[in-house]
Coordinates of N, CA and C and ligand atoms in Angstrom, one line a residue:
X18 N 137.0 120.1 75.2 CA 135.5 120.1 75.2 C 135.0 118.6 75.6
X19 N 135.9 117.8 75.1 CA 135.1 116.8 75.4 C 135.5 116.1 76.8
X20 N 136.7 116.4 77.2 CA 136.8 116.0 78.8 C 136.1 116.7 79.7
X21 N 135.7 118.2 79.7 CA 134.9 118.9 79.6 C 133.5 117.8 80.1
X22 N 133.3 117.5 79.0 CA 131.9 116.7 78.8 C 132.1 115.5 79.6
X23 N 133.3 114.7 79.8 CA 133.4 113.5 80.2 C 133.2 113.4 82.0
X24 N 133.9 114.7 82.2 CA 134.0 115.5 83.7 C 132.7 115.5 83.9
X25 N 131.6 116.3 83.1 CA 130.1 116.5 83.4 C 129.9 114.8 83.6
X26 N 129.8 114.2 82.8 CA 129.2 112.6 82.9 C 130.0 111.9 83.9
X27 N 130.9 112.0 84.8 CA 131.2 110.8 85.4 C 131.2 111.8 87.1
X28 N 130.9 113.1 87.1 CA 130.2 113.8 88.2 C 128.8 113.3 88.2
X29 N 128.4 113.6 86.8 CA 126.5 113.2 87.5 C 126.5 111.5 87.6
X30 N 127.4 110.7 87.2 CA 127.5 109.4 87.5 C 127.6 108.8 89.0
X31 N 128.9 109.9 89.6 CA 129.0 110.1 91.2 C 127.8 110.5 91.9
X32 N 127.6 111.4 91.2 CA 126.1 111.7 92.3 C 124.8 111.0 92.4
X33 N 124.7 110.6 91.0 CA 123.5 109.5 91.5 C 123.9 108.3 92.1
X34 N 125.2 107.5 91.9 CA 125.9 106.6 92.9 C 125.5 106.8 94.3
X35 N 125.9 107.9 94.1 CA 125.8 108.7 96.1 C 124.3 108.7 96.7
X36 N 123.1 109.2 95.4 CA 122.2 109.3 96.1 C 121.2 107.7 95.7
X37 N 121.8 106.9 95.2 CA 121.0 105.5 95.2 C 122.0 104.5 96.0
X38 N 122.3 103.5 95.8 CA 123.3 102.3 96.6 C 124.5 102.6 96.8
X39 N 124.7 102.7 97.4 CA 126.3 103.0 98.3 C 127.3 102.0 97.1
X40 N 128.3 102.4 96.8 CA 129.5 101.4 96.1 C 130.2 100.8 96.7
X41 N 130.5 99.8 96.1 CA 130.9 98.3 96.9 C 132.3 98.8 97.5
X42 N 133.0 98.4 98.5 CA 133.7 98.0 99.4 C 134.8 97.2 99.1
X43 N 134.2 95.9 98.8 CA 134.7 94.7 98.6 C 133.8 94.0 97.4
X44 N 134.7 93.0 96.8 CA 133.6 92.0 96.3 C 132.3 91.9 96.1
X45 N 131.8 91.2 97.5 CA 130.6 91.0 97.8 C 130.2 91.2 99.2
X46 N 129.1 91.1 99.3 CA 128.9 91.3 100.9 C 127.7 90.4 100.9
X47 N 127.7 88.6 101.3 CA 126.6 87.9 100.8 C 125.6 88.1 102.1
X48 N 124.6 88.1 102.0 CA 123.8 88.3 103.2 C 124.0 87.3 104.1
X49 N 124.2 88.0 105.9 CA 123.8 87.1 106.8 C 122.6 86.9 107.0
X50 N 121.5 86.4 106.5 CA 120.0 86.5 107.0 C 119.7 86.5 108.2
X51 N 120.7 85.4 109.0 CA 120.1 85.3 110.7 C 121.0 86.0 111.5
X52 N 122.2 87.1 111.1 CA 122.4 88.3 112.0 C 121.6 88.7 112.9
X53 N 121.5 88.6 114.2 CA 121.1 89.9 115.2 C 121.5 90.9 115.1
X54 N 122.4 91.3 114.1 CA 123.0 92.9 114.2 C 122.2 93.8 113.5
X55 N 121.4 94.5 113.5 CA 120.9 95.6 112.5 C 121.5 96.8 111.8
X56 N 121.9 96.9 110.3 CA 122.5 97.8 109.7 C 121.6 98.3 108.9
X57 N 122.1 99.0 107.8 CA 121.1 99.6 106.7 C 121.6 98.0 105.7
X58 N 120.4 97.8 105.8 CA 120.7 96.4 104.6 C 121.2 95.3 105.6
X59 N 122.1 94.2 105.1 CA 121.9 93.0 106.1 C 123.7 92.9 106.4
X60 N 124.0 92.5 107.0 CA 125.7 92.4 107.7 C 125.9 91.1 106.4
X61 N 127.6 91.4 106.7 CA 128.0 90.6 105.5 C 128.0 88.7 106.5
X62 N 128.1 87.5 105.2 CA 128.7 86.9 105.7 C 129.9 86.4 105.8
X63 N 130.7 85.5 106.8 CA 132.3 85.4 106.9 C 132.9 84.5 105.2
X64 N 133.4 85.6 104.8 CA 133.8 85.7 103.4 C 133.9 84.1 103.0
X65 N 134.8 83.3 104.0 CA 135.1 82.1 103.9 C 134.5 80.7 104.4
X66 N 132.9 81.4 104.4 CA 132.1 80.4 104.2 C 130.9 80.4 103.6
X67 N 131.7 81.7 102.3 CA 130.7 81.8 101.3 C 130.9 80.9 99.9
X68 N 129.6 80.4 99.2 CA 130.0 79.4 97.8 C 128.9 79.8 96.8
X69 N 128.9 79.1 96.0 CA 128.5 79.2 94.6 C 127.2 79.5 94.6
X70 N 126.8 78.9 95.7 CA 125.1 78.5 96.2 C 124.3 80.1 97.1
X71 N 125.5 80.7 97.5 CA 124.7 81.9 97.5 C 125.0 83.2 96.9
X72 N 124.9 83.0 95.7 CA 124.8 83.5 94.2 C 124.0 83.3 93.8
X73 N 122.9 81.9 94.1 CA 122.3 81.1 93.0 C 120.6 81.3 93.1
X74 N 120.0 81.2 91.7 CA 118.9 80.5 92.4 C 118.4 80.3 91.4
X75 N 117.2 79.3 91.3 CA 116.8 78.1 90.3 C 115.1 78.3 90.3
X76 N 114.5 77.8 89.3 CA 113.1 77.9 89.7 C 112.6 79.1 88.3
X77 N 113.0 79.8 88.0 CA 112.1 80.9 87.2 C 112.3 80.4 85.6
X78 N 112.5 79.5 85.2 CA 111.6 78.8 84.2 C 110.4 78.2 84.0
X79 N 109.3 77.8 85.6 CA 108.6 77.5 86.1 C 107.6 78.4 86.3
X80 N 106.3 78.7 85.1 CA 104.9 79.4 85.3 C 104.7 79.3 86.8
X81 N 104.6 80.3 87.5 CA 103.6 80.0 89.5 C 102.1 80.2 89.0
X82 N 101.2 79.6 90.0 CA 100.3 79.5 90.0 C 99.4 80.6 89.7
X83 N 98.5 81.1 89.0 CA 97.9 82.4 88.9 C 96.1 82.1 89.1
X84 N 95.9 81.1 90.2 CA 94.7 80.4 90.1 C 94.5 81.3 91.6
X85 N 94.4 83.0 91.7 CA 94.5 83.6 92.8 C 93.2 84.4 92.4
X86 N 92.8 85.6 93.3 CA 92.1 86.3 93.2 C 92.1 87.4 91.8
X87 N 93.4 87.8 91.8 CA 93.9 88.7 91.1 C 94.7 87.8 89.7
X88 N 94.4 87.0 89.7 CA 94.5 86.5 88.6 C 96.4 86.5 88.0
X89 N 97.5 86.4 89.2 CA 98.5 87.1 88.7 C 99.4 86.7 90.0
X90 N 100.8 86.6 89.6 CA 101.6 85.9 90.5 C 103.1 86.3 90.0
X91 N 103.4 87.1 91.0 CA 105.3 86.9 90.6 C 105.9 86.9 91.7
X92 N 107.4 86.6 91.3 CA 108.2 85.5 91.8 C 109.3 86.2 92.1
X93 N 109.3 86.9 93.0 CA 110.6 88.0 93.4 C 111.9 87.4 93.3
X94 N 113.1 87.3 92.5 CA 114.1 86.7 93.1 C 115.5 88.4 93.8
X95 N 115.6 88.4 95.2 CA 115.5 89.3 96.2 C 117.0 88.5 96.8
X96 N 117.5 89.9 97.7 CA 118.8 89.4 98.7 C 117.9 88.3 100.0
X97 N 116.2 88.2 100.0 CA 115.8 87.8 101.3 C 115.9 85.9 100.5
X98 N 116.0 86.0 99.0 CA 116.0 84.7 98.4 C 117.2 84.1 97.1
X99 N 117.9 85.4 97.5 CA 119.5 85.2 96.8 C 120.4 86.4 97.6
X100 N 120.8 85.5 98.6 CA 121.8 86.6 99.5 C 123.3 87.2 98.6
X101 N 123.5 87.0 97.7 CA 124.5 87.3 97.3 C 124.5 88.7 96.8
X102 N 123.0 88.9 96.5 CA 122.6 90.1 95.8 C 123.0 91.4 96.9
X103 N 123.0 91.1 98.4 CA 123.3 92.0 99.2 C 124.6 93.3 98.9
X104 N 123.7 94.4 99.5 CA 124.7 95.8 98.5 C 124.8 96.0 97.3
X105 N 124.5 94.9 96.1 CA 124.6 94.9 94.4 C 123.4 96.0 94.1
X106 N 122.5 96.3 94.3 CA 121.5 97.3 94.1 C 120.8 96.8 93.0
X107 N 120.4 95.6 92.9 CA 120.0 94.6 92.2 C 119.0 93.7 92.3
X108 N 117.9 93.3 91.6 CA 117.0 92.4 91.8 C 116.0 91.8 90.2
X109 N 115.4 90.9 90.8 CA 114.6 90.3 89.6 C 113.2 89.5 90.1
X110 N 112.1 89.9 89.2 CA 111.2 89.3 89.3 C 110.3 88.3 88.0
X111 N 109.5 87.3 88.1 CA 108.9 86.7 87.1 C 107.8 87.3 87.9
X112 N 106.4 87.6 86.3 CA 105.5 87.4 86.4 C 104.8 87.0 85.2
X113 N 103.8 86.5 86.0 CA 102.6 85.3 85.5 C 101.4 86.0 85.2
X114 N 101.1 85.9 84.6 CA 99.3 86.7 84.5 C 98.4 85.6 83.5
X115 N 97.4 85.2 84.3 CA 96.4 84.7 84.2 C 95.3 85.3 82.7
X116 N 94.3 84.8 82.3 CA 93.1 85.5 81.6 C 92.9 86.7 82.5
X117 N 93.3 87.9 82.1 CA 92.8 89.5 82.8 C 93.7 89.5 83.8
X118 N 94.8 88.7 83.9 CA 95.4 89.1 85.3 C 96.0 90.0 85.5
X119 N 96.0 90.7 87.0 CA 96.0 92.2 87.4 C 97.4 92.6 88.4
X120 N 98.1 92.6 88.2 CA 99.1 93.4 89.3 C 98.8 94.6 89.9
X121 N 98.2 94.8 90.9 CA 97.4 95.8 91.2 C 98.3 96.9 91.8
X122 N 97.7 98.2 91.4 CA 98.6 99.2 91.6 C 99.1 99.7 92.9
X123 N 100.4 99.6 93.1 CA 102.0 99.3 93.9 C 102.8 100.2 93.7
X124 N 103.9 100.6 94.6 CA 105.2 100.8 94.6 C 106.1 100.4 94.8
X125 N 107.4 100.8 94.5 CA 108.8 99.9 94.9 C 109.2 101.1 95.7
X126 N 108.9 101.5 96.9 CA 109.7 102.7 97.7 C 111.8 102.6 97.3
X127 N 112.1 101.5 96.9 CA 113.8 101.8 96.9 C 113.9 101.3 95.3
X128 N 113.1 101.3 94.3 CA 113.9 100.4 92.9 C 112.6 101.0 91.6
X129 N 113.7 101.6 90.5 CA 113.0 101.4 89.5 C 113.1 100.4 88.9
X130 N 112.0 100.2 88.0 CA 111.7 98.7 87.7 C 111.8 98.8 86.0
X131 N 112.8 97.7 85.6 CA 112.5 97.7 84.1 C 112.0 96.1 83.8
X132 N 110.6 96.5 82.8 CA 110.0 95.1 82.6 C 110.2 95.0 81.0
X133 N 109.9 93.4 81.2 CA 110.3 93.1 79.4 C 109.7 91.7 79.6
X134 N 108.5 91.9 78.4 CA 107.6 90.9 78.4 C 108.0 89.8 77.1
X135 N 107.6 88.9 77.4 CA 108.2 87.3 76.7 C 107.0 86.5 76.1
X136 N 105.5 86.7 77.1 CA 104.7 86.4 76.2 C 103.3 86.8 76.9
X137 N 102.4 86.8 75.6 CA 101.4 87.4 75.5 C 101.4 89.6 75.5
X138 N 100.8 89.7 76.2 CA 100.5 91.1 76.0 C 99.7 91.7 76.9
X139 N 100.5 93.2 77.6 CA 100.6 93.6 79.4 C 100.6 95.2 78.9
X140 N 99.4 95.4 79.7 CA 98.8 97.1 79.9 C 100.1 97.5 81.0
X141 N 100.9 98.4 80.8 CA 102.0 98.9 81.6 C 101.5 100.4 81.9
X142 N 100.8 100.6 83.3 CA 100.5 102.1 83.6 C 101.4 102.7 84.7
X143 N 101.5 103.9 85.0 CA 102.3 104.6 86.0 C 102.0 106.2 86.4
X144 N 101.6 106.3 87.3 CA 100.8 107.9 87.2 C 102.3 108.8 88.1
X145 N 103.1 109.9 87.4 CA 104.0 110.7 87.9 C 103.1 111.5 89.1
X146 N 104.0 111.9 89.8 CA 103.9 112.9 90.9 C 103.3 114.3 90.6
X147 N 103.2 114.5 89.1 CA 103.6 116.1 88.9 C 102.0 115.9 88.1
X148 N 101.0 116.5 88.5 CA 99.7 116.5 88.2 C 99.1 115.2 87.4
X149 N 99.3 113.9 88.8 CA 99.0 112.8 88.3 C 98.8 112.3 87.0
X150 N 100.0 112.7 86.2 CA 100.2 112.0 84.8 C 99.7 110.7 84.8
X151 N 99.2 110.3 83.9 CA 99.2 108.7 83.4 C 99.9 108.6 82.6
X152 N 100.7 107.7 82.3 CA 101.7 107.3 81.4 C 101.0 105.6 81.1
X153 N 100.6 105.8 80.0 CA 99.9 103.8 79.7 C 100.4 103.2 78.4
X154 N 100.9 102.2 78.5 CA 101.4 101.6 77.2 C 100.7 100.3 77.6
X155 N 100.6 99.9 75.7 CA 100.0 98.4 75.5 C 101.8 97.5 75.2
X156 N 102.3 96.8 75.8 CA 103.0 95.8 75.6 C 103.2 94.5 75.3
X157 N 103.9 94.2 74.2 CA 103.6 92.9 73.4 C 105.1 92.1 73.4
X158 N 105.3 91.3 72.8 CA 106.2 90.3 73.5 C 107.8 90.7 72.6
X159 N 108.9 91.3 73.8 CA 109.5 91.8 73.2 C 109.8 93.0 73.4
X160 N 109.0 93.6 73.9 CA 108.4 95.3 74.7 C 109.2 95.4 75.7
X161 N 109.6 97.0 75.9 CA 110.2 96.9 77.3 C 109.8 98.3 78.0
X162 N 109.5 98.1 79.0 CA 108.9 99.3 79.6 C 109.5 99.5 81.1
X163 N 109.9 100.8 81.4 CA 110.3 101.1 82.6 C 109.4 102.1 83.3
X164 N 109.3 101.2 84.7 CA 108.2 102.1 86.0 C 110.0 103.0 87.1
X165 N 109.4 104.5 86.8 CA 110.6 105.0 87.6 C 110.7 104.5 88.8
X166 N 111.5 104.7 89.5 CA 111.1 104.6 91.3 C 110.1 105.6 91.8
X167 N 109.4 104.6 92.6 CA 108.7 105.3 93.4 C 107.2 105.4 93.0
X168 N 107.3 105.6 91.6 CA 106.1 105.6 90.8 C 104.5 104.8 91.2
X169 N 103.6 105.0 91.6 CA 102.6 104.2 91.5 C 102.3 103.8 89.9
X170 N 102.3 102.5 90.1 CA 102.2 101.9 88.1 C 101.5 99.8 88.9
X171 N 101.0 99.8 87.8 CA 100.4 97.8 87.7 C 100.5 97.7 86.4
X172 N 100.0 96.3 86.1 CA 100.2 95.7 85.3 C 98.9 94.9 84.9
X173 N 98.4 94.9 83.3 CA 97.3 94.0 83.3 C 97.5 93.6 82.5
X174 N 96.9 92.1 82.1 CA 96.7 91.4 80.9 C 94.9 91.5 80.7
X175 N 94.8 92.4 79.5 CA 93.9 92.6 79.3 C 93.7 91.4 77.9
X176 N 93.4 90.3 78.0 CA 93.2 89.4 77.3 C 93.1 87.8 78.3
X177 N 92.4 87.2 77.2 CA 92.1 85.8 77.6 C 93.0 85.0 77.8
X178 N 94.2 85.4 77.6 CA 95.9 84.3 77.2 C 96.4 84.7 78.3
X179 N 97.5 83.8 78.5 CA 98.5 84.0 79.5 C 99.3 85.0 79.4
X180 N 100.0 85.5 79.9 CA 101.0 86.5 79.4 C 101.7 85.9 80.9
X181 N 103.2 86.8 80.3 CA 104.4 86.3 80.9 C 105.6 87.4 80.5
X182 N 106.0 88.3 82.0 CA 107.1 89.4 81.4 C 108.3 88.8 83.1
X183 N 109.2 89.7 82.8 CA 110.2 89.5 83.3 C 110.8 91.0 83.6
X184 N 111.4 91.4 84.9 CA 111.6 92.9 85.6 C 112.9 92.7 86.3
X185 N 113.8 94.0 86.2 CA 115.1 94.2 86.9 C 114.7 95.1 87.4
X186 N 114.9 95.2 88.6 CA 114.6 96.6 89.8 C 116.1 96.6 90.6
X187 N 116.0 98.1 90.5 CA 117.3 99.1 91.0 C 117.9 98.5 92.8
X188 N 117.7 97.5 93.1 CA 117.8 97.4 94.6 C 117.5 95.6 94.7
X189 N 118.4 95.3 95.6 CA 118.4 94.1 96.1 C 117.0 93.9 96.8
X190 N 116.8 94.8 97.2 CA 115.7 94.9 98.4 C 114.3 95.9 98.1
X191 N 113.5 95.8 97.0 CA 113.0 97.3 96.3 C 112.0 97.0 97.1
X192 N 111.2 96.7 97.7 CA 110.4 96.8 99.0 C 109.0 97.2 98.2
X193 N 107.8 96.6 98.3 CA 106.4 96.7 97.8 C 105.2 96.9 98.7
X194 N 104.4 98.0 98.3 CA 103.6 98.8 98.3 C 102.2 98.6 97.9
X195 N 101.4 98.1 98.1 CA 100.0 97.7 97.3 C 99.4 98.7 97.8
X196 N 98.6 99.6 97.2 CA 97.7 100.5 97.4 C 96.6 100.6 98.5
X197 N 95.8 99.6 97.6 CA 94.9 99.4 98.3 C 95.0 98.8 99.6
X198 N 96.0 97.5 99.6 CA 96.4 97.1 101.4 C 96.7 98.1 102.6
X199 N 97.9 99.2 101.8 CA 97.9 100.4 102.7 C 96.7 100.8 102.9
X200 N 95.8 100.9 102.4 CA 94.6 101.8 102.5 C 93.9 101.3 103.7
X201 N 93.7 100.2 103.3 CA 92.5 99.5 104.1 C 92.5 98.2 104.3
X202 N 94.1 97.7 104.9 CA 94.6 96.6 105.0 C 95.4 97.0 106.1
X203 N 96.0 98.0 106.2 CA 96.9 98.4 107.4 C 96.9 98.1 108.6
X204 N 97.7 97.5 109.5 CA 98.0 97.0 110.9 C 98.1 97.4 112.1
X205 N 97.8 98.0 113.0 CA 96.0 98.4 113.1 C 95.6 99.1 111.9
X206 N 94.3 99.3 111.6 CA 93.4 100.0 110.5 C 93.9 101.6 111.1
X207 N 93.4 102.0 110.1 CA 93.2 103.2 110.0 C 92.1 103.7 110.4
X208 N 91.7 104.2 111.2 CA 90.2 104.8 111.4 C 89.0 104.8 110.7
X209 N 88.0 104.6 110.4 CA 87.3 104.3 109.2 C 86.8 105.6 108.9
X210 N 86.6 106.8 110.2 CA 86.2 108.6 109.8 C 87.2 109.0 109.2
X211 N 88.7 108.5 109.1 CA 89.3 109.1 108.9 C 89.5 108.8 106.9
X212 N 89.3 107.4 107.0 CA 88.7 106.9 105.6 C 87.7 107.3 104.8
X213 N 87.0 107.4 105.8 CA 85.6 107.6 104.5 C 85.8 109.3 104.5
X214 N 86.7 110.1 105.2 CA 86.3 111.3 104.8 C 87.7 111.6 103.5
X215 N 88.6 110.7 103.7 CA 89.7 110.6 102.7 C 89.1 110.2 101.3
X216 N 88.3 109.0 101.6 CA 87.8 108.6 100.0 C 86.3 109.1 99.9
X217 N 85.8 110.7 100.8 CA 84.5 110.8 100.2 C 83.6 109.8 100.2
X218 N 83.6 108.5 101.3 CA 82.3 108.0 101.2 C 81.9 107.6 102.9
X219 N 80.9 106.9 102.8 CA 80.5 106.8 104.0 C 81.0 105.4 105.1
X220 N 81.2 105.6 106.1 CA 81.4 104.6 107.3 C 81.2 103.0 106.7
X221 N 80.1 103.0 106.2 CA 79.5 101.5 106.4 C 80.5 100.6 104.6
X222 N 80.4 101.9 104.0 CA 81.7 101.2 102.7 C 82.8 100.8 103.2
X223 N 83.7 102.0 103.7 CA 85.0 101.8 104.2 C 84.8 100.8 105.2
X224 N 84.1 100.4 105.9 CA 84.4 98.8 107.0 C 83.9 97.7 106.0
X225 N 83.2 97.7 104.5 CA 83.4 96.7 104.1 C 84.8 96.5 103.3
X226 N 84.9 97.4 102.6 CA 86.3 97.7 102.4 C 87.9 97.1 103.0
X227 N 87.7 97.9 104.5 CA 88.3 97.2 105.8 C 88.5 95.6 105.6
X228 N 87.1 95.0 105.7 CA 87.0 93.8 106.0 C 87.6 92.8 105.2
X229 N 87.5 93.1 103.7 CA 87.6 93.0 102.7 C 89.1 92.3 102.6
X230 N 90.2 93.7 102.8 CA 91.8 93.5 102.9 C 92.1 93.3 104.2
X231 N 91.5 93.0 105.0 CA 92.2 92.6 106.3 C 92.3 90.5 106.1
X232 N 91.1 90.4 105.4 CA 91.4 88.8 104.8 C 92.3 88.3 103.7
X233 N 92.4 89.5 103.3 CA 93.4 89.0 101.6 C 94.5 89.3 102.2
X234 N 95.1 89.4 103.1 CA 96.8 90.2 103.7 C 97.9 89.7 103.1
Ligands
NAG2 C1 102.3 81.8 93.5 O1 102.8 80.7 92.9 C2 103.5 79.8 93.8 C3 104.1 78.7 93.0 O2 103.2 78.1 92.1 C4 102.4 79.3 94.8 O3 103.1 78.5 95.8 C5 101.8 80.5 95.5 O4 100.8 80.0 96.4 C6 101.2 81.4 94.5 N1 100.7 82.6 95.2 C7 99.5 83.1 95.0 C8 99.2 84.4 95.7 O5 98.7 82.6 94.3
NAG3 C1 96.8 76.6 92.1 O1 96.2 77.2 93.2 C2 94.8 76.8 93.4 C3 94.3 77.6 94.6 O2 95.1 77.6 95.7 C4 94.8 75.3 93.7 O3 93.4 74.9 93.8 C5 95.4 74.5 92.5 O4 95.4 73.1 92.7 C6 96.8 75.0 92.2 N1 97.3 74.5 90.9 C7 98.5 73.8 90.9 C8 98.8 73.3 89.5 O5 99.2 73.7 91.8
NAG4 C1 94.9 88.9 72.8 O1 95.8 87.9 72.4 C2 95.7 87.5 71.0 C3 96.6 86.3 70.8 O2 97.9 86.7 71.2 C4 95.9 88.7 70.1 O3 95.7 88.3 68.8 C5 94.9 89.8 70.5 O4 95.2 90.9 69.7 C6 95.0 90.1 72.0 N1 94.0 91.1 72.3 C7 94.2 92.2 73.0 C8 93.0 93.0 73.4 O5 95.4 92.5 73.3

C-alpha cells in the first residue's frame, strides 16, 4: 500500500516535472546572454569560464525608490540579472510599496508566485479562471500567500506605511503581464472600435486611455 502510494507520488511528481521546467542535464547551464543562437531559454555558457559571480547578486537589502506613479517598485532578481538561474525554474523578487502603493493587476505567463511579507501590511488579490473568483487576503508581516500561475492577482498597501514583501516565482524567466498596458499600451494599439466596443465605452475614452499608457510604457 504504501509503495503503492509512493508509485502514485513520484508519477504525479514526473508529470508535473514534464509539464513545467525540463530537469537539469548537467549542473548548470549559466546563461549566455549575448548568444546569437536562439533556444527555448538561453544557450549555456562554456562551463570553464563560469565563476562564483554568476550565481550572484547583491543589492536586495536596499528599499528602490517608490516615488513613482504607482506608488510601488520591485526588484526582479531573474536569469536576465542572475544568469546562473538559467534552466533552475527559479526566480526572486523585492517589493517596495509606498503610502497606498499598488502593484497593479498582472500576470506571470510561466511562474507561480509565492510572496512573504516582512514589513508593513499587503492586500494580496487573484481572480481564478473558473467564474472569476476573487480570492483576497489582508497580509501582515510574516504572511505568506501564493498567486498560482497564470492567475491575474496585484498587490496593495492599503495604508499610510511602507510595506515591504519578498516572492519566489516557479521560472527563471516568469515573464510579466500588466493588464492595463496590454489593453491600451500595446505596440501598435489596438484599434480604439475594437476597444471601446470590448470595454462598452465610447471612442473618445479609450484614446484617452490610449494616450494615457502609451506614455507610462
Ligand atoms: C525603482 O527603483 C530603482 C532603484 O531605486 C530606480 O532606479 C528605478 O527608477 C525605480 N523604478 C521606478 C519605476 O520608479
Ligand atoms: C526617487 O525618484 C524620484 C522621481 O524620479 C526622484 O525625484 C527622487 O530624487 C528619487 N529619490 C531617491 C532617494 O533617489
Ligand atoms: C496600518 O499600519 C498600522 C501600523 O502598522 C496598523 O496599526 C494599521 O492597522 C494598518 N491599517 C490598515 C488598514 O491595515
Amino acid at each position: 500500500m504504501a509503495s503503492r502510494f509512493l508509485f502514485v507520488a513520484l508519477f504525479s511528481l514526473a508529470v508535473f516535472h514534464v509539464s513545467s521546467v525540463p530537469s537539469q542535464l548537467q549542473d548548470f547551464c549559466v546563461a549566455d546572454l549575448n548568444s546569437q543562437v536562439f533556444v527555448n531559454g538561453f544557450i549555456c555558457k562554456n562551463p570553464n569560464a563560469v565563476s562564483e559571480d554568476d550565481f550572484f547578486f547583491s543589492g536586495l537589502d536596499k528599499a528602490a525608490n517608490t516615488s513613482n506613479y504607482m506608488g510601488s517598485n520591485v526588484t526582479a532578481v531573474s536569469v536576465t540579472n542572475l544568469p546562473g538561474l538559467n534552466t533552475l525554474g527559479i526566480s526572486l523578487t523585492r517589493q517596495d510599496f509606498g503610502s497606498y502603493g499598488l502593484v497593479p493587476p498582472h500576470i506571470h505567463p510561466r511562474a507561480t508566485e509565492l510572496l512573504v511579507i516582512v514589513e508593513g501590511t499587503i492586500q494580496a488579490v487573484f481572480i481564478s479562471s473558473t467564474n472569476y473568483q476573487m480570492y483576497d487576503k489582508v497580509l501582515n508581516k510574516g504572511d505568506v500567500f501564493v498567486f498560482p500561475q497564470g492567475m491575474i492577482h496585484f498587490q496593495y498597501n492599503r495604508n499610510s506605511t511602507n510595506a515591504v514583501a519578498f516572492s519566489a516565482l516557479s521560472s527563471e524567466n516568469p515573464g510579466l503581464v500588466y493588464m492595463a498596458n496590454a489593453a491600451f499600451g500595446s505596440n501598435p494599439s489596438i484599434s480604439d472600435d475594437v476597444l471601446a466596443k470590448t470595454f462598452q465605452l465610447d471612442k473618445k475614452t479609450i484614446d484617452l486611455l490610449q494616450a494615457r499608457f502609451s506614455t507610462t510604457h
